[in-house]
Amino acid sequence: MDSIYLAEISGNIATIGYTLAAACPALGIALLWGKGLESMARQPEVIGPVRTSMFIGAAFVELLGLLGFIAALIL
């Protein structure tokens, strides 16, 4: 195969990786915060623990997104 064609294919694959690394954590954080706010509205007495869990969960989701972005850069 032609080396220019292979470079073009690898560039497209990297673009897909960047897109997934940005889109999937955004969806995860949106679901996490939406469900957390819904649970707080249903039971206001658990606002403290739910809020703490939401922040920890958001940090882990962001970490996974950053790892995916770095992996796409490396590979």
Short mmCIF file of N, CA and C in Angstrom, two decimals:
data_model
loop_
_atom_site.label_atom_id
_atom_site.label_comp_id
_atom_site.label_asym_id
_atom_site.label_seq_id
_atom_site.Cartn_x
_atom_site.Cartn_y
_atom_site.Cartn_z
N MET A 1 0.83 -1.18 0.00
CA MET A 1 0.00 0.00 0.00
C MET A 1 0.88 1.25 0.00
N ASP A 2 0.31 2.28 -0.43
CA ASP A 2 1.02 3.55 -0.50
C ASP A 2 1.13 4.15 0.91
N SER A 3 2.28 4.71 1.23
CA SER A 3 2.51 5.25 2.59
C SER A 3 1.62 6.46 2.87
N ILE A 4 1.28 7.25 1.86
CA ILE A 4 0.41 8.40 2.05
C ILE A 4 -0.99 7.93 2.43
N TYR A 5 -1.44 6.86 1.77
CA TYR A 5 -2.76 6.30 2.07
C TYR A 5 -2.81 5.77 3.50
N LEU A 6 -1.76 5.10 3.94
CA LEU A 6 -1.71 4.58 5.31
C LEU A 6 -1.69 5.72 6.33
N ALA A 7 -0.99 6.79 6.04
CA ALA A 7 -0.97 7.94 6.95
C ALA A 7 -2.35 8.58 7.04
N GLU A 8 -3.07 8.60 5.93
CA GLU A 8 -4.41 9.17 5.93
C GLU A 8 -5.36 8.32 6.76
N ILE A 9 -5.24 7.01 6.66
CA ILE A 9 -6.08 6.11 7.44
C ILE A 9 -5.79 6.25 8.93
N SER A 10 -4.52 6.31 9.30
CA SER A 10 -4.18 6.44 10.72
C SER A 10 -4.63 7.79 11.27
N GLY A 11 -4.62 8.83 10.46
CA GLY A 11 -5.13 10.14 10.89
C GLY A 11 -6.62 10.10 11.15
N ASN A 12 -7.36 9.37 10.31
CA ASN A 12 -8.80 9.25 10.52
C ASN A 12 -9.11 8.44 11.77
N ILE A 13 -8.33 7.40 12.03
CA ILE A 13 -8.54 6.60 13.23
C ILE A 13 -8.25 7.42 14.48
N ALA A 14 -7.22 8.25 14.44
CA ALA A 14 -6.91 9.12 15.57
C ALA A 14 -8.03 10.12 15.81
N THR A 15 -8.64 10.62 14.74
CA THR A 15 -9.75 11.56 14.88
C THR A 15 -10.93 10.88 15.57
N ILE A 16 -11.19 9.65 15.22
CA ILE A 16 -12.26 8.90 15.88
C ILE A 16 -11.94 8.71 17.36
N GLY A 17 -10.69 8.42 17.67
CA GLY A 17 -10.28 8.27 19.07
C GLY A 17 -10.45 9.55 19.86
N TYR A 18 -10.07 10.68 19.28
CA TYR A 18 -10.23 11.96 19.96
C TYR A 18 -11.71 12.25 20.21
N THR A 19 -12.53 11.96 19.21
CA THR A 19 -13.97 12.22 19.34
C THR A 19 -14.57 11.38 20.45
N LEU A 20 -14.23 10.11 20.49
CA LEU A 20 -14.76 9.25 21.55
C LEU A 20 -14.22 9.65 22.91
N ALA A 21 -12.97 10.07 22.97
CA ALA A 21 -12.37 10.48 24.24
C ALA A 21 -13.03 11.75 24.78
N ALA A 22 -13.63 12.55 23.92
CA ALA A 22 -14.30 13.76 24.38
C ALA A 22 -15.80 13.54 24.61
N ALA A 23 -16.43 12.74 23.75
CA ALA A 23 -17.88 12.59 23.80
C ALA A 23 -18.35 11.65 24.90
N CYS A 24 -17.68 10.55 25.09
CA CYS A 24 -18.14 9.55 26.07
C CYS A 24 -18.09 10.06 27.51
N PRO A 25 -17.02 10.71 27.95
CA PRO A 25 -17.06 11.27 29.32
C PRO A 25 -18.11 12.36 29.49
N ALA A 26 -18.36 13.13 28.45
CA ALA A 26 -19.40 14.16 28.55
C ALA A 26 -20.76 13.51 28.77
N LEU A 27 -21.03 12.44 28.07
CA LEU A 27 -22.29 11.72 28.26
C LEU A 27 -22.35 11.09 29.65
N GLY A 28 -21.24 10.51 30.10
CA GLY A 28 -21.20 9.91 31.43
C GLY A 28 -21.43 10.91 32.54
N ILE A 29 -20.81 12.07 32.44
CA ILE A 29 -20.98 13.09 33.47
C ILE A 29 -22.40 13.64 33.45
N ALA A 30 -22.97 13.79 32.27
CA ALA A 30 -24.35 14.27 32.18
C ALA A 30 -25.32 13.29 32.84
N LEU A 31 -25.14 12.00 32.60
CA LEU A 31 -25.99 11.00 33.24
C LEU A 31 -25.77 10.97 34.75
N LEU A 32 -24.51 11.06 35.16
CA LEU A 32 -24.19 11.03 36.58
C LEU A 32 -24.84 12.19 37.33
N TRP A 33 -24.70 13.39 36.81
CA TRP A 33 -25.26 14.56 37.48
C TRP A 33 -26.78 14.57 37.41
N GLY A 34 -27.33 14.12 36.29
CA GLY A 34 -28.80 14.08 36.17
C GLY A 34 -29.42 13.14 37.17
N LYS A 35 -28.87 11.93 37.30
CA LYS A 35 -29.40 10.97 38.26
C LYS A 35 -29.14 11.42 39.69
N GLY A 36 -28.01 12.06 39.93
CA GLY A 36 -27.72 12.56 41.27
C GLY A 36 -28.70 13.64 41.70
N LEU A 37 -28.97 14.57 40.80
CA LEU A 37 -29.94 15.63 41.11
C LEU A 37 -31.34 15.07 41.29
N GLU A 38 -31.67 14.06 40.50
CA GLU A 38 -32.97 13.41 40.64
C GLU A 38 -33.10 12.74 42.01
N SER A 39 -32.05 12.07 42.45
CA SER A 39 -32.10 11.42 43.76
C SER A 39 -32.15 12.45 44.89
N MET A 40 -31.47 13.59 44.72
CA MET A 40 -31.54 14.64 45.73
C MET A 40 -32.93 15.25 45.82
N ALA A 41 -33.60 15.36 44.68
CA ALA A 41 -34.94 15.92 44.68
C ALA A 41 -35.93 14.95 45.34
N ARG A 42 -35.69 13.66 45.19
CA ARG A 42 -36.59 12.67 45.79
C ARG A 42 -36.36 12.53 47.30
N GLN A 43 -35.11 12.59 47.73
CA GLN A 43 -34.79 12.44 49.16
C GLN A 43 -33.81 13.54 49.58
N PRO A 44 -34.32 14.68 49.99
CA PRO A 44 -33.44 15.81 50.33
C PRO A 44 -32.50 15.54 51.51
N GLU A 45 -32.80 14.55 52.33
CA GLU A 45 -31.95 14.30 53.50
C GLU A 45 -30.63 13.64 53.14
N VAL A 46 -30.46 13.15 51.91
CA VAL A 46 -29.20 12.50 51.51
C VAL A 46 -28.38 13.38 50.57
N ILE A 47 -28.60 14.67 50.61
CA ILE A 47 -27.90 15.57 49.69
C ILE A 47 -26.39 15.50 49.88
N GLY A 48 -25.91 15.48 51.12
CA GLY A 48 -24.47 15.46 51.39
C GLY A 48 -23.75 14.25 50.80
N PRO A 49 -24.17 13.02 51.14
CA PRO A 49 -23.49 11.85 50.58
C PRO A 49 -23.62 11.73 49.07
N VAL A 50 -24.78 12.09 48.55
CA VAL A 50 -24.97 11.99 47.09
C VAL A 50 -24.08 12.99 46.37
N ARG A 51 -23.97 14.20 46.91
CA ARG A 51 -23.13 15.21 46.29
C ARG A 51 -21.66 14.78 46.29
N THR A 52 -21.22 14.21 47.42
CA THR A 52 -19.85 13.71 47.50
C THR A 52 -19.60 12.61 46.47
N SER A 53 -20.54 11.68 46.38
CA SER A 53 -20.41 10.60 45.40
C SER A 53 -20.42 11.13 43.97
N MET A 54 -21.21 12.18 43.73
CA MET A 54 -21.25 12.76 42.38
C MET A 54 -19.90 13.37 42.02
N PHE A 55 -19.28 14.09 42.93
CA PHE A 55 -17.98 14.70 42.64
C PHE A 55 -16.89 13.65 42.43
N ILE A 56 -16.90 12.60 43.25
CA ILE A 56 -15.91 11.53 43.08
C ILE A 56 -16.13 10.82 41.75
N GLY A 57 -17.39 10.54 41.44
CA GLY A 57 -17.70 9.89 40.16
C GLY A 57 -17.32 10.74 38.97
N ALA A 58 -17.57 12.04 39.05
CA ALA A 58 -17.20 12.93 37.95
C ALA A 58 -15.69 12.97 37.76
N ALA A 59 -14.95 12.92 38.86
CA ALA A 59 -13.48 12.91 38.76
C ALA A 59 -12.99 11.65 38.07
N PHE A 60 -13.59 10.51 38.40
CA PHE A 60 -13.18 9.25 37.76
C PHE A 60 -13.55 9.23 36.29
N VAL A 61 -14.72 9.76 35.94
CA VAL A 61 -15.12 9.80 34.53
C VAL A 61 -14.18 10.70 33.74
N GLU A 62 -13.82 11.84 34.31
CA GLU A 62 -12.88 12.74 33.63
C GLU A 62 -11.51 12.09 33.48
N LEU A 63 -11.08 11.36 34.50
CA LEU A 63 -9.80 10.67 34.43
C LEU A 63 -9.81 9.67 33.29
N LEU A 64 -10.88 8.91 33.14
CA LEU A 64 -10.96 7.96 32.04
C LEU A 64 -10.95 8.66 30.69
N GLY A 65 -11.61 9.82 30.61
CA GLY A 65 -11.59 10.58 29.36
C GLY A 65 -10.19 11.07 29.02
N LEU A 66 -9.47 11.56 30.02
CA LEU A 66 -8.10 12.03 29.79
C LEU A 66 -7.18 10.88 29.40
N LEU A 67 -7.37 9.72 30.04
CA LEU A 67 -6.55 8.56 29.67
C LEU A 67 -6.82 8.13 28.23
N GLY A 68 -8.07 8.18 27.82
CA GLY A 68 -8.40 7.85 26.43
C GLY A 68 -7.78 8.84 25.46
N PHE A 69 -7.77 10.11 25.83
CA PHE A 69 -7.18 11.13 24.96
C PHE A 69 -5.67 10.93 24.86
N ILE A 70 -5.04 10.63 25.98
CA ILE A 70 -3.58 10.42 25.98
C ILE A 70 -3.22 9.16 25.19
N ALA A 71 -4.04 8.12 25.35
CA ALA A 71 -3.79 6.87 24.60
C ALA A 71 -3.91 7.12 23.10
N ALA A 72 -4.88 7.96 22.71
CA ALA A 72 -5.04 8.27 21.29
C ALA A 72 -3.83 9.06 20.78
N LEU A 73 -3.26 9.92 21.62
CA LEU A 73 -2.07 10.67 21.21
C LEU A 73 -0.83 9.77 21.08
N ILE A 74 -0.71 8.83 22.02
CA ILE A 74 0.46 7.96 22.01
C ILE A 74 0.43 6.99 20.84
N LEU A 75 -0.75 6.38 20.64
CA LEU A 75 -0.85 5.38 19.58
C LEU A 75 -1.10 6.04 18.28
#
